[in-house]
JSON list of C-alpha atoms and ligand atoms in Angstrom, two decimals:
[
{"chain": "Q", "resi": 1363, "resn": "MET", "atom": "CA", "xyz": [100.08, 93.96, 104.73]},
{"chain": "Q", "resi": 1364, "resn": "ILE", "atom": "CA", "xyz": [97.45, 96.31, 103.58]},
{"chain": "Q", "resi": 1365, "resn": "THR", "atom": "CA", "xyz": [97.39, 96.40, 99.77]},
{"chain": "Q", "resi": 1366, "resn": "ASN", "atom": "CA", "xyz": [95.08, 98.23, 97.32]},
{"chain": "Q", "resi": 1367, "resn": "GLU", "atom": "CA", "xyz": [93.55, 94.84, 96.80]},
{"chain": "Q", "resi": 1368, "resn": "PHE", "atom": "CA", "xyz": [92.53, 94.82, 100.54]},
{"chain": "Q", "resi": 1369, "resn": "TRP", "atom": "CA", "xyz": [90.64, 97.96, 100.13]},
{"chain": "Q", "resi": 1370, "resn": "LEU", "atom": "CA", "xyz": [89.04, 96.96, 96.73]},
{"chain": "Q", "resi": 1371, "resn": "ASP", "atom": "CA", "xyz": [87.80, 93.71, 98.45]},
{"chain": "Q", "resi": 1372, "resn": "ARG", "atom": "CA", "xyz": [86.52, 95.60, 101.56]},
{"chain": "Q", "resi": 1373, "resn": "TRP", "atom": "CA", "xyz": [84.25, 97.61, 99.01]},
{"chain": "Q", "resi": 1374, "resn": "LEU", "atom": "CA", "xyz": [83.19, 94.49, 97.20]},
{"chain": "Q", "resi": 1375, "resn": "ASN", "atom": "CA", "xyz": [82.36, 92.67, 100.27]},
{"chain": "Q", "resi": 1376, "resn": "GLY", "atom": "CA", "xyz": [80.42, 95.78, 101.83]},
{"chain": "Q", "resi": 1377, "resn": "ARG", "atom": "CA", "xyz": [82.91, 95.91, 104.85]},
{"chain": "Q", "resi": 1378, "resn": "ILE", "atom": "CA", "xyz": [82.68, 99.69, 105.04]},
{"chain": "Q", "resi": 1379, "resn": "GLY", "atom": "CA", "xyz": [82.10, 100.22, 108.70]},
{"chain": "Q", "resi": 1380, "resn": "PHE", "atom": "CA", "xyz": [84.15, 103.41, 108.41]},
{"chain": "Q", "resi": 1381, "resn": "HIS", "atom": "CA", "xyz": [81.39, 105.12, 106.30]},
{"chain": "Q", "resi": 1382, "resn": "GLN", "atom": "CA", "xyz": [79.29, 107.71, 108.18]},
{"chain": "Q", "resi": 1383, "resn": "GLU", "atom": "CA", "xyz": [75.75, 108.36, 106.77]},
{"chain": "Q", "resi": 1384, "resn": "GLY", "atom": "CA", "xyz": [75.71, 111.93, 107.97]},
{"chain": "Q", "resi": 1385, "resn": "VAL", "atom": "CA", "xyz": [78.22, 114.68, 107.99]},
{"chain": "Q", "resi": 1386, "resn": "ASN", "atom": "CA", "xyz": [81.24, 114.32, 110.33]},
{"chain": "Q", "resi": 1387, "resn": "ALA", "atom": "CA", "xyz": [80.44, 116.45, 113.38]},
{"chain": "Q", "resi": 1388, "resn": "TRP", "atom": "CA", "xyz": [84.20, 117.39, 113.91]},
{"chain": "Q", "resi": 1389, "resn": "LEU", "atom": "CA", "xyz": [84.20, 118.74, 110.31]},
{"chain": "Q", "resi": 1390, "resn": "VAL", "atom": "CA", "xyz": [81.26, 120.99, 110.96]},
{"chain": "Q", "resi": 1391, "resn": "GLU", "atom": "CA", "xyz": [82.74, 122.24, 114.21]},
{"chain": "Q", "resi": 1392, "resn": "TYR", "atom": "CA", "xyz": [86.28, 122.75, 113.16]},
{"chain": "Q", "resi": 1393, "resn": "TRP", "atom": "CA", "xyz": [86.35, 123.43, 109.56]},
{"chain": "Q", "resi": 1394, "resn": "PRO", "atom": "CA", "xyz": [87.79, 127.01, 109.45]},
{"chain": "Q", "resi": 1395, "resn": "SER", "atom": "CA", "xyz": [86.14, 129.75, 107.20]},
{"chain": "Q", "resi": 1396, "resn": "LEU", "atom": "CA", "xyz": [88.09, 130.06, 103.97]},
{"chain": "Q", "resi": 1397, "resn": "PRO", "atom": "CA", "xyz": [87.59, 132.10, 101.06]},
{"chain": "Q", "resi": 1398, "resn": "LYS", "atom": "CA", "xyz": [84.90, 130.76, 98.72]},
{"chain": "Q", "resi": 1399, "resn": "GLY", "atom": "CA", "xyz": [86.36, 128.97, 95.77]},
{"chain": "Q", "resi": 1400, "resn": "SER", "atom": "CA", "xyz": [89.33, 127.66, 97.86]},
{"chain": "Q", "resi": 1401, "resn": "HIS", "atom": "CA", "xyz": [90.58, 124.29, 96.54]},
{"chain": "Q", "resi": 1402, "resn": "VAL", "atom": "CA", "xyz": [89.97, 121.49, 99.03]},
{"chain": "Q", "resi": 1403, "resn": "LEU", "atom": "CA", "xyz": [91.85, 118.16, 98.81]},
{"chain": "Q", "resi": 1404, "resn": "VAL", "atom": "CA", "xyz": [90.00, 114.97, 100.24]},
{"chain": "Q", "resi": 1405, "resn": "PRO", "atom": "CA", "xyz": [92.56, 112.08, 100.09]},
{"chain": "Q", "resi": 1406, "resn": "LEU", "atom": "CA", "xyz": [91.13, 108.60, 100.26]},
{"chain": "Q", "resi": 1407, "resn": "CYS", "atom": "CA", "xyz": [87.54, 109.89, 100.35]},
{"chain": "Q", "resi": 1408, "resn": "GLY", "atom": "CA", "xyz": [85.55, 106.81, 100.05]},
{"chain": "Q", "resi": 1409, "resn": "LYS", "atom": "CA", "xyz": [81.87, 107.84, 99.51]},
{"chain": "Q", "resi": 1410, "resn": "SER", "atom": "CA", "xyz": [82.02, 110.48, 102.32]},
{"chain": "Q", "resi": 1411, "resn": "ASN", "atom": "CA", "xyz": [79.01, 112.80, 102.35]},
{"chain": "Q", "resi": 1412, "resn": "ASP", "atom": "CA", "xyz": [81.57, 115.23, 103.93]},
{"chain": "Q", "resi": 1413, "resn": "MET", "atom": "CA", "xyz": [82.61, 116.30, 100.40]},
{"chain": "Q", "resi": 1414, "resn": "ILE", "atom": "CA", "xyz": [78.96, 117.45, 99.64]},
{"chain": "Q", "resi": 1415, "resn": "TRP", "atom": "CA", "xyz": [79.12, 119.53, 102.69]},
{"chain": "Q", "resi": 1416, "resn": "LEU", "atom": "CA", "xyz": [82.22, 121.01, 101.76]},
{"chain": "Q", "resi": 1417, "resn": "ALA", "atom": "CA", "xyz": [81.10, 121.74, 98.12]},
{"chain": "Q", "resi": 1418, "resn": "GLU", "atom": "CA", "xyz": [77.82, 123.27, 99.44]},
{"chain": "Q", "resi": 1419, "resn": "GLN", "atom": "CA", "xyz": [80.10, 125.91, 101.57]},
{"chain": "Q", "resi": 1420, "resn": "GLY", "atom": "CA", "xyz": [81.44, 127.01, 98.20]},
{"chain": "Q", "resi": 1421, "resn": "TYR", "atom": "CA", "xyz": [84.78, 125.30, 97.91]},
{"chain": "Q", "resi": 1422, "resn": "GLN", "atom": "CA", "xyz": [86.06, 123.50, 94.98]},
{"chain": "Q", "resi": 1423, "resn": "VAL", "atom": "CA", "xyz": [86.42, 120.09, 96.26]},
{"chain": "Q", "resi": 1424, "resn": "THR", "atom": "CA", "xyz": [88.63, 117.10, 94.90]},
{"chain": "Q", "resi": 1425, "resn": "GLY", "atom": "CA", "xyz": [88.30, 113.76, 96.47]},
{"chain": "Q", "resi": 1426, "resn": "ILE", "atom": "CA", "xyz": [90.52, 110.88, 95.62]},
{"chain": "Q", "resi": 1427, "resn": "GLU", "atom": "CA", "xyz": [89.43, 107.22, 95.94]},
{"chain": "Q", "resi": 1428, "resn": "LEU", "atom": "CA", "xyz": [90.78, 103.88, 94.78]},
{"chain": "Q", "resi": 1429, "resn": "SER", "atom": "CA", "xyz": [87.51, 101.75, 94.50]},
{"chain": "Q", "resi": 1430, "resn": "PRO", "atom": "CA", "xyz": [85.47, 102.27, 91.55]},
{"chain": "Q", "resi": 1431, "resn": "LEU", "atom": "CA", "xyz": [82.62, 100.79, 93.55]},
{"chain": "Q", "resi": 1432, "resn": "ALA", "atom": "CA", "xyz": [82.97, 103.61, 96.34]},
{"chain": "Q", "resi": 1433, "resn": "VAL", "atom": "CA", "xyz": [82.87, 106.11, 93.32]},
{"chain": "Q", "resi": 1434, "resn": "VAL", "atom": "CA", "xyz": [79.71, 104.71, 91.67]},
{"chain": "Q", "resi": 1435, "resn": "GLN", "atom": "CA", "xyz": [77.91, 104.56, 95.10]},
{"chain": "Q", "resi": 1436, "resn": "PHE", "atom": "CA", "xyz": [78.85, 108.25, 95.94]},
{"chain": "Q", "resi": 1437, "resn": "LEU", "atom": "CA", "xyz": [77.60, 109.59, 92.68]},
{"chain": "Q", "resi": 1438, "resn": "GLY", "atom": "CA", "xyz": [74.52, 107.15, 92.45]},
{"chain": "Q", "resi": 1439, "resn": "ASP", "atom": "CA", "xyz": [73.50, 107.59, 96.22]},
{"chain": "Q", "resi": 1440, "resn": "ASN", "atom": "CA", "xyz": [73.61, 111.43, 95.93]},
{"chain": "Q", "resi": 1441, "resn": "ASP", "atom": "CA", "xyz": [71.80, 111.42, 92.35]},
{"chain": "Q", "resi": 1442, "resn": "LEU", "atom": "CA", "xyz": [74.82, 113.49, 90.98]},
{"chain": "Q", "resi": 1443, "resn": "PRO", "atom": "CA", "xyz": [75.08, 114.00, 87.27]},
{"chain": "Q", "resi": 1444, "resn": "TYR", "atom": "CA", "xyz": [78.75, 113.93, 86.10]},
{"chain": "Q", "resi": 1445, "resn": "GLU", "atom": "CA", "xyz": [81.10, 113.83, 83.18]},
{"chain": "Q", "resi": 1446, "resn": "THR", "atom": "CA", "xyz": [84.12, 111.66, 83.10]},
{"chain": "Q", "resi": 1447, "resn": "GLN", "atom": "CA", "xyz": [87.62, 112.15, 81.71]},
{"chain": "Q", "resi": 1448, "resn": "GLN", "atom": "CA", "xyz": [90.59, 109.71, 81.63]},
{"chain": "Q", "resi": 1449, "resn": "VAL", "atom": "CA", "xyz": [93.89, 111.26, 82.49]},
{"chain": "Q", "resi": 1450, "resn": "GLY", "atom": "CA", "xyz": [96.75, 108.70, 82.56]},
{"chain": "Q", "resi": 1451, "resn": "ASP", "atom": "CA", "xyz": [95.80, 105.88, 84.98]},
{"chain": "Q", "resi": 1452, "resn": "LEU", "atom": "CA", "xyz": [93.16, 108.22, 86.82]},
{"chain": "Q", "resi": 1453, "resn": "LYS", "atom": "CA", "xyz": [89.55, 108.82, 86.05]},
{"chain": "Q", "resi": 1454, "resn": "ILE", "atom": "CA", "xyz": [88.36, 112.26, 86.75]},
{"chain": "Q", "resi": 1455, "resn": "HIS", "atom": "CA", "xyz": [84.62, 112.41, 87.54]},
{"chain": "Q", "resi": 1456, "resn": "THR", "atom": "CA", "xyz": [83.37, 116.06, 87.48]},
{"chain": "Q", "resi": 1457, "resn": "VAL", "atom": "CA", "xyz": [79.92, 116.50, 89.02]},
{"chain": "Q", "resi": 1458, "resn": "ILE", "atom": "CA", "xyz": [77.72, 118.89, 87.12]},
{"chain": "Q", "resi": 1459, "resn": "GLY", "atom": "CA", "xyz": [75.94, 121.45, 89.38]},
{"chain": "Q", "resi": 1460, "resn": "LEU", "atom": "CA", "xyz": [78.27, 121.20, 92.37]},
{"chain": "Q", "resi": 1461, "resn": "PRO", "atom": "CA", "xyz": [82.06, 122.21, 92.58]},
{"chain": "Q", "resi": 1462, "resn": "LEU", "atom": "CA", "xyz": [83.06, 118.63, 93.18]},
{"chain": "Q", "resi": 1463, "resn": "ARG", "atom": "CA", "xyz": [85.38, 116.15, 91.36]},
{"chain": "Q", "resi": 1464, "resn": "ILE", "atom": "CA", "xyz": [85.91, 112.65, 92.36]},
{"chain": "Q", "resi": 1465, "resn": "VAL", "atom": "CA", "xyz": [89.49, 111.22, 91.09]},
{"chain": "Q", "resi": 1466, "resn": "GLU", "atom": "CA", "xyz": [89.25, 107.45, 90.78]},
{"chain": "Q", "resi": 1467, "resn": "GLY", "atom": "CA", "xyz": [92.57, 105.69, 91.21]},
{"chain": "Q", "resi": 1468, "resn": "ASP", "atom": "CA", "xyz": [95.58, 105.33, 93.33]},
{"chain": "Q", "resi": 1469, "resn": "TYR", "atom": "CA", "xyz": [96.31, 108.40, 95.31]},
{"chain": "Q", "resi": 1470, "resn": "PHE", "atom": "CA", "xyz": [100.01, 108.17, 94.95]},
{"chain": "Q", "resi": 1471, "resn": "LEU", "atom": "CA", "xyz": [99.54, 108.63, 91.30]},
{"chain": "Q", "resi": 1472, "resn": "PHE", "atom": "CA", "xyz": [97.60, 112.00, 91.91]},
{"chain": "Q", "resi": 1473, "resn": "ASP", "atom": "CA", "xyz": [99.97, 114.77, 91.12]},
{"chain": "Q", "resi": 1474, "resn": "GLU", "atom": "CA", "xyz": [97.97, 118.07, 91.04]},
{"chain": "Q", "resi": 1475, "resn": "LYS", "atom": "CA", "xyz": [99.22, 120.84, 93.33]},
{"chain": "Q", "resi": 1476, "resn": "ASP", "atom": "CA", "xyz": [98.51, 124.03, 95.03]},
{"chain": "Q", "resi": 1477, "resn": "PHE", "atom": "CA", "xyz": [95.53, 122.93, 96.96]},
{"chain": "Q", "resi": 1478, "resn": "ASP", "atom": "CA", "xyz": [94.46, 125.49, 99.55]},
{"chain": "Q", "resi": 1479, "resn": "ALA", "atom": "CA", "xyz": [93.23, 123.08, 102.15]},
{"chain": "Q", "resi": 1480, "resn": "CYS", "atom": "CA", "xyz": [93.08, 119.49, 103.08]},
{"chain": "Q", "resi": 1481, "resn": "TYR", "atom": "CA", "xyz": [90.53, 117.39, 104.85]},
{"chain": "Q", "resi": 1482, "resn": "ASP", "atom": "CA", "xyz": [91.58, 114.10, 106.05]},
{"chain": "Q", "resi": 1483, "resn": "ARG", "atom": "CA", "xyz": [89.14, 111.89, 107.95]},
{"chain": "Q", "resi": 1484, "resn": "ALA", "atom": "CA", "xyz": [90.15, 108.25, 108.28]},
{"chain": "Q", "resi": 1485, "resn": "ALA", "atom": "CA", "xyz": [92.69, 108.47, 105.57]},
{"chain": "Q", "resi": 1486, "resn": "MET", "atom": "CA", "xyz": [96.21, 108.92, 107.17]},
{"chain": "Q", "resi": 1487, "resn": "ILE", "atom": "CA", "xyz": [94.93, 106.32, 109.75]},
{"chain": "Q", "resi": 1488, "resn": "ALA", "atom": "CA", "xyz": [94.02, 103.88, 106.93]},
{"chain": "Q", "resi": 1489, "resn": "ILE", "atom": "CA", "xyz": [97.72, 103.77, 105.86]},
{"chain": "Q", "resi": 1490, "resn": "PRO", "atom": "CA", "xyz": [100.14, 101.39, 107.32]},
{"chain": "Q", "resi": 1491, "resn": "GLU", "atom": "CA", "xyz": [102.94, 102.60, 109.18]},
{"chain": "Q", "resi": 1492, "resn": "GLU", "atom": "CA", "xyz": [105.63, 101.60, 106.73]},
{"chain": "Q", "resi": 1493, "resn": "ILE", "atom": "CA", "xyz": [104.32, 104.01, 104.17]},
{"chain": "Q", "resi": 1494, "resn": "ARG", "atom": "CA", "xyz": [102.52, 106.53, 106.40]},
{"chain": "Q", "resi": 1495, "resn": "ALA", "atom": "CA", "xyz": [105.26, 109.12, 106.26]},
{"chain": "Q", "resi": 1496, "resn": "ASP", "atom": "CA", "xyz": [105.26, 108.79, 102.37]},
{"chain": "Q", "resi": 1497, "resn": "TYR", "atom": "CA", "xyz": [101.49, 109.38, 102.44]},
{"chain": "Q", "resi": 1498, "resn": "VAL", "atom": "CA", "xyz": [102.00, 112.56, 104.56]},
{"chain": "Q", "resi": 1499, "resn": "ALA", "atom": "CA", "xyz": [104.79, 113.73, 102.34]},
{"chain": "Q", "resi": 1500, "resn": "HIS", "atom": "CA", "xyz": [102.82, 113.09, 99.18]},
{"chain": "Q", "resi": 1501, "resn": "THR", "atom": "CA", "xyz": [99.82, 115.06, 100.71]},
{"chain": "Q", "resi": 1502, "resn": "LYS", "atom": "CA", "xyz": [101.97, 118.05, 101.74]},
{"chain": "Q", "resi": 1503, "resn": "ALA", "atom": "CA", "xyz": [103.37, 118.10, 98.26]},
{"chain": "Q", "resi": 1504, "resn": "ARG", "atom": "CA", "xyz": [99.80, 118.61, 96.85]},
{"chain": "Q", "resi": 1505, "resn": "LEU", "atom": "CA", "xyz": [99.22, 121.76, 99.13]},
{"chain": "Q", "resi": 1506, "resn": "SER", "atom": "CA", "xyz": [100.20, 125.27, 98.77]},
{"chain": "Q", "resi": 1507, "resn": "PRO", "atom": "CA", "xyz": [102.87, 126.45, 101.30]},
{"chain": "Q", "resi": 1508, "resn": "ASN", "atom": "CA", "xyz": [100.23, 128.17, 103.51]},
{"chain": "Q", "resi": 1509, "resn": "ALA", "atom": "CA", "xyz": [97.52, 125.57, 103.34]},
{"chain": "Q", "resi": 1510, "resn": "THR", "atom": "CA", "xyz": [95.01, 124.59, 105.95]},
{"chain": "Q", "resi": 1511, "resn": "LEU", "atom": "CA", "xyz": [94.56, 121.13, 107.13]},
{"chain": "Q", "resi": 1512, "resn": "LEU", "atom": "CA", "xyz": [91.87, 119.21, 109.24]},
{"chain": "Q", "resi": 1513, "resn": "LEU", "atom": "CA", "xyz": [92.87, 115.95, 110.15]},
{"chain": "Q", "resi": 1514, "resn": "VAL", "atom": "CA", "xyz": [90.68, 113.40, 112.30]},
{"chain": "Q", "resi": 1515, "resn": "SER", "atom": "CA", "xyz": [93.07, 110.67, 113.59]},
{"chain": "Q", "resi": 1516, "resn": "THR", "atom": "CA", "xyz": [92.80, 107.71, 116.17]},
{"chain": "Q", "resi": 1517, "resn": "ARG", "atom": "CA", "xyz": [95.03, 106.35, 118.91]},
{"chain": "Q", "resi": 1518, "resn": "HIS", "atom": "CA", "xyz": [93.95, 103.17, 120.45]},
{"chain": "Q", "resi": 1519, "resn": "GLY", "atom": "CA", "xyz": [95.15, 100.27, 122.59]},
{"chain": "Q", "resi": 1520, "resn": "GLY", "atom": "CA", "xyz": [93.82, 96.76, 123.53]},
{"chain": "Q", "resi": 1521, "resn": "GLY", "atom": "CA", "xyz": [91.91, 95.93, 120.40]},
{"chain": "Q", "resi": 1522, "resn": "GLU", "atom": "CA", "xyz": [92.63, 95.07, 116.73]},
{"chain": "Q", "resi": 1523, "resn": "GLU", "atom": "CA", "xyz": [95.70, 96.64, 115.15]},
{"chain": "Q", "resi": 1524, "resn": "GLY", "atom": "CA", "xyz": [93.85, 98.30, 112.24]},
{"chain": "Q", "resi": 1525, "resn": "PRO", "atom": "CA", "xyz": [92.92, 99.90, 109.96]},
{"chain": "Q", "resi": 1526, "resn": "PRO", "atom": "CA", "xyz": [92.13, 102.22, 111.51]},
{"chain": "Q", "resi": 1527, "resn": "PHE", "atom": "CA", "xyz": [95.70, 102.26, 112.92]},
{"chain": "Q", "resi": 1528, "resn": "SER", "atom": "CA", "xyz": [96.75, 103.92, 116.02]},
{"chain": "Q", "resi": 1529, "resn": "VAL", "atom": "CA", "xyz": [98.95, 106.83, 115.60]},
{"chain": "Q", "resi": 1530, "resn": "GLU", "atom": "CA", "xyz": [100.78, 108.44, 118.31]},
{"chain": "Q", "resi": 1531, "resn": "ASP", "atom": "CA", "xyz": [100.69, 112.32, 118.90]},
{"chain": "Q", "resi": 1532, "resn": "ASP", "atom": "CA", "xyz": [104.43, 112.90, 118.56]},
{"chain": "Q", "resi": 1533, "resn": "SER", "atom": "CA", "xyz": [104.46, 110.80, 115.27]},
{"chain": "Q", "resi": 1534, "resn": "ILE", "atom": "CA", "xyz": [101.70, 113.22, 113.82]},
{"chain": "Q", "resi": 1535, "resn": "VAL", "atom": "CA", "xyz": [103.81, 116.35, 114.71]},
{"chain": "Q", "resi": 1536, "resn": "THR", "atom": "CA", "xyz": [106.95, 114.70, 113.22]},
{"chain": "Q", "resi": 1537, "resn": "MET", "atom": "CA", "xyz": [105.12, 113.86, 109.96]},
{"chain": "Q", "resi": 1538, "resn": "TRP", "atom": "CA", "xyz": [103.12, 117.08, 109.73]},
{"chain": "Q", "resi": 1539, "resn": "GLY", "atom": "CA", "xyz": [105.40, 119.65, 111.26]},
{"chain": "Q", "resi": 1540, "resn": "ASP", "atom": "CA", "xyz": [105.33, 121.92, 114.34]},
{"chain": "Q", "resi": 1541, "resn": "ALA", "atom": "CA", "xyz": [102.48, 124.04, 113.11]},
{"chain": "Q", "resi": 1542, "resn": "ILE", "atom": "CA", "xyz": [99.87, 121.20, 113.66]},
{"chain": "Q", "resi": 1543, "resn": "GLN", "atom": "CA", "xyz": [97.84, 121.50, 116.70]},
{"chain": "Q", "resi": 1544, "resn": "LYS", "atom": "CA", "xyz": [95.53, 119.12, 118.46]},
{"chain": "Q", "resi": 1545, "resn": "VAL", "atom": "CA", "xyz": [92.23, 121.03, 119.00]},
{"chain": "Q", "resi": 1546, "resn": "ALA", "atom": "CA", "xyz": [89.92, 118.28, 120.44]},
{"chain": "Q", "resi": 1547, "resn": "SER", "atom": "CA", "xyz": [89.75, 114.54, 121.25]},
{"chain": "Q", "resi": 1548, "resn": "GLU", "atom": "CA", "xyz": [87.28, 111.95, 122.65]},
{"chain": "Q", "resi": 1549, "resn": "ASP", "atom": "CA", "xyz": [87.72, 108.47, 124.14]},
{"chain": "Q", "resi": 1550, "resn": "LEU", "atom": "CA", "xyz": [85.09, 106.58, 122.07]},
{"chain": "Q", "resi": 1551, "resn": "VAL", "atom": "CA", "xyz": [85.16, 103.62, 124.71]},
{"chain": "Q", "resi": 1552, "resn": "GLN", "atom": "CA", "xyz": [83.55, 105.92, 127.20]},
{"chain": "Q", "resi": 1553, "resn": "ALA", "atom": "CA", "xyz": [80.84, 107.09, 124.70]},
{"chain": "Q", "resi": 1554, "resn": "ASN", "atom": "CA", "xyz": [80.20, 103.87, 122.97]},
{"chain": "Q", "resi": 1555, "resn": "PRO", "atom": "CA", "xyz": [80.15, 100.39, 124.70]},
{"chain": "Q", "resi": 1556, "resn": "GLN", "atom": "CA", "xyz": [80.88, 98.58, 121.08]},
{"chain": "Q", "resi": 1557, "resn": "TYR", "atom": "CA", "xyz": [84.54, 99.68, 121.42]},
{"chain": "Q", "resi": 1558, "resn": "LYS", "atom": "CA", "xyz": [84.84, 97.96, 124.84]},
{"chain": "Q", "resi": 1559, "resn": "GLU", "atom": "CA", "xyz": [83.17, 94.81, 123.31]},
{"chain": "Q", "resi": 1560, "resn": "ARG", "atom": "CA", "xyz": [85.82, 94.88, 120.58]},
{"chain": "Q", "resi": 1561, "resn": "GLY", "atom": "CA", "xyz": [88.63, 94.62, 123.22]},
{"chain": "Q", "resi": 1562, "resn": "TYR", "atom": "CA", "xyz": [89.77, 98.22, 123.15]},
{"chain": "Q", "resi": 1563, "resn": "ALA", "atom": "CA", "xyz": [91.05, 99.65, 126.42]},
{"chain": "Q", "resi": 1564, "resn": "PHE", "atom": "CA", "xyz": [90.83, 103.10, 124.95]},
{"chain": "Q", "resi": 1565, "resn": "PHE", "atom": "CA", "xyz": [90.02, 104.60, 121.46]},
{"chain": "Q", "resi": 1566, "resn": "GLU", "atom": "CA", "xyz": [90.82, 108.08, 121.19]},
{"chain": "Q", "resi": 1567, "resn": "GLU", "atom": "CA", "xyz": [89.56, 110.10, 118.17]},
{"chain": "Q", "resi": 1568, "resn": "SER", "atom": "CA", "xyz": [91.36, 113.38, 117.82]},
{"chain": "Q", "resi": 1569, "resn": "VAL", "atom": "CA", "xyz": [91.00, 116.56, 115.72]},
{"chain": "Q", "resi": 1570, "resn": "TRP", "atom": "CA", "xyz": [94.15, 118.37, 114.55]},
{"chain": "Q", "resi": 1571, "resn": "HIS", "atom": "CA", "xyz": [94.51, 121.47, 112.47]},
{"chain": "Q", "resi": 1572, "resn": "ILE", "atom": "CA", "xyz": [97.09, 123.58, 110.65]},
{"chain": "Q", "resi": 1573, "resn": "LEU", "atom": "CA", "xyz": [95.89, 126.98, 110.12]},
{"chain": "Q", "resi": 1574, "resn": "PRO", "atom": "CA", "xyz": [97.13, 129.47, 107.55]},
{"chain": "Q", "resi": 1575, "resn": "GLN", "atom": "CA", "xyz": [99.93, 131.79, 108.96]},
{"chain": "Q", "resi": 1576, "resn": "GLN", "atom": "CA", "xyz": [98.51, 135.40, 109.20]},
{"chain": "Q", "resi": 1577, "resn": "SER", "atom": "CA", "xyz": [100.58, 137.77, 107.22]},
{"chain": "W", "resi": 2608, "resn": "SAM", "atom": "C1", "xyz": [88.96, 104.08, 106.07]},
{"chain": "W", "resi": 2608, "resn": "SAM", "atom": "S1", "xyz": [88.41, 104.49, 104.58]},
{"chain": "W", "resi": 2608, "resn": "SAM", "atom": "C2", "xyz": [87.94, 106.29, 104.75]},
{"chain": "W", "resi": 2608, "resn": "SAM", "atom": "C3", "xyz": [87.11, 106.91, 103.74]},
{"chain": "W", "resi": 2608, "resn": "SAM", "atom": "C4", "xyz": [86.64, 108.38, 103.97]},
{"chain": "W", "resi": 2608, "resn": "SAM", "atom": "N1", "xyz": [87.69, 109.17, 104.15]},
{"chain": "W", "resi": 2608, "resn": "SAM", "atom": "C5", "xyz": [85.59, 108.36, 105.00]},
{"chain": "W", "resi": 2608, "resn": "SAM", "atom": "O1", "xyz": [85.70, 109.15, 105.92]},
{"chain": "W", "resi": 2608, "resn": "SAM", "atom": "O2", "xyz": [84.63, 107.68, 104.91]},
{"chain": "W", "resi": 2608, "resn": "SAM", "atom": "C6", "xyz": [89.74, 104.65, 103.52]},
{"chain": "W", "resi": 2608, "resn": "SAM", "atom": "C7", "xyz": [89.54, 104.80, 102.11]},
{"chain": "W", "resi": 2608, "resn": "SAM", "atom": "O3", "xyz": [90.75, 104.75, 101.34]},
{"chain": "W", "resi": 2608, "resn": "SAM", "atom": "C8", "xyz": [90.69, 104.16, 100.18]},
{"chain": "W", "resi": 2608, "resn": "SAM", "atom": "N2", "xyz": [91.85, 104.00, 99.71]},
{"chain": "W", "resi": 2608, "resn": "SAM", "atom": "C9", "xyz": [93.06, 103.14, 100.31]},
{"chain": "W", "resi": 2608, "resn": "SAM", "atom": "N3", "xyz": [94.04, 103.32, 99.87]},
{"chain": "W", "resi": 2608, "resn": "SAM", "atom": "C10", "xyz": [94.05, 104.07, 98.63]},
{"chain": "W", "resi": 2608, "resn": "SAM", "atom": "C11", "xyz": [94.82, 104.61, 97.59]},
{"chain": "W", "resi": 2608, "resn": "SAM", "atom": "N4", "xyz": [96.02, 104.26, 97.68]},
{"chain": "W", "resi": 2608, "resn": "SAM", "atom": "N5", "xyz": [94.38, 105.60, 96.90]},
{"chain": "W", "resi": 2608, "resn": "SAM", "atom": "C12", "xyz": [93.16, 105.89, 96.91]},
{"chain": "W", "resi": 2608, "resn": "SAM", "atom": "N6", "xyz": [92.14, 105.55, 97.73]},
{"chain": "W", "resi": 2608, "resn": "SAM", "atom": "C13", "xyz": [92.62, 104.63, 98.72]},
{"chain": "W", "resi": 2608, "resn": "SAM", "atom": "C14", "xyz": [89.83, 103.03, 100.49]},
{"chain": "W", "resi": 2608, "resn": "SAM", "atom": "O4", "xyz": [89.26, 102.37, 99.39]},
{"chain": "W", "resi": 2608, "resn": "SAM", "atom": "C15", "xyz": [88.74, 103.54, 101.44]},
{"chain": "W", "resi": 2608, "resn": "SAM", "atom": "O5", "xyz": [87.76, 103.98, 100.72]}
]
């Protein structure tokens, strides 16, 4: 079972192979243009540089991350000055000079609402199947009714079970609803021999979005 302790240990032991040094290429290609100042939610954010990219586009970015080590590394690696406020069981670190907050704590305790958009890369697929629908419901409850979503998911076979877990396309539609659309995918086994060496027959990374309805 994947518990909070599992993730805290991963950070303590530096087992963070999911972290990307640059900005995610899918994000740059598929993030839709939203009004400046739109509030963007980044659940299970790790120390992703994608948050800096989003903040630099002029969005108000809120990342939520369990591991204090990830938070310290994110703020330290990027030389970001910040102020911290304790709100219940969560610590809110507000960056000075960039429209960016990192909320330290368990995502399921985070109850702010009305976000205009959500960026989920390696978050939903980090959640075990037993509570994945709860994760999606909790995320939807954080978003305004017409919110945008960009989701990077994985579907794989033959290798380790996960995380990242393999999530079927129909399960994504069942959890997120009919408005979600798959816009791109790539089998990483073809592009990267390491996946084959790890036993995967296929490892599809896919990009999904929900775009705001035009009125
Ligand atoms: C696979 S990593 C992805 C991180 C980030 N999205 C990225 O693209 O690098 C999943 C992250 O979720 C965090 N996490 C796991 N469970 C969490 C929870 N309940 N609340 C907040 N963060 C959580 C882990 O510590 C880890 O940093």
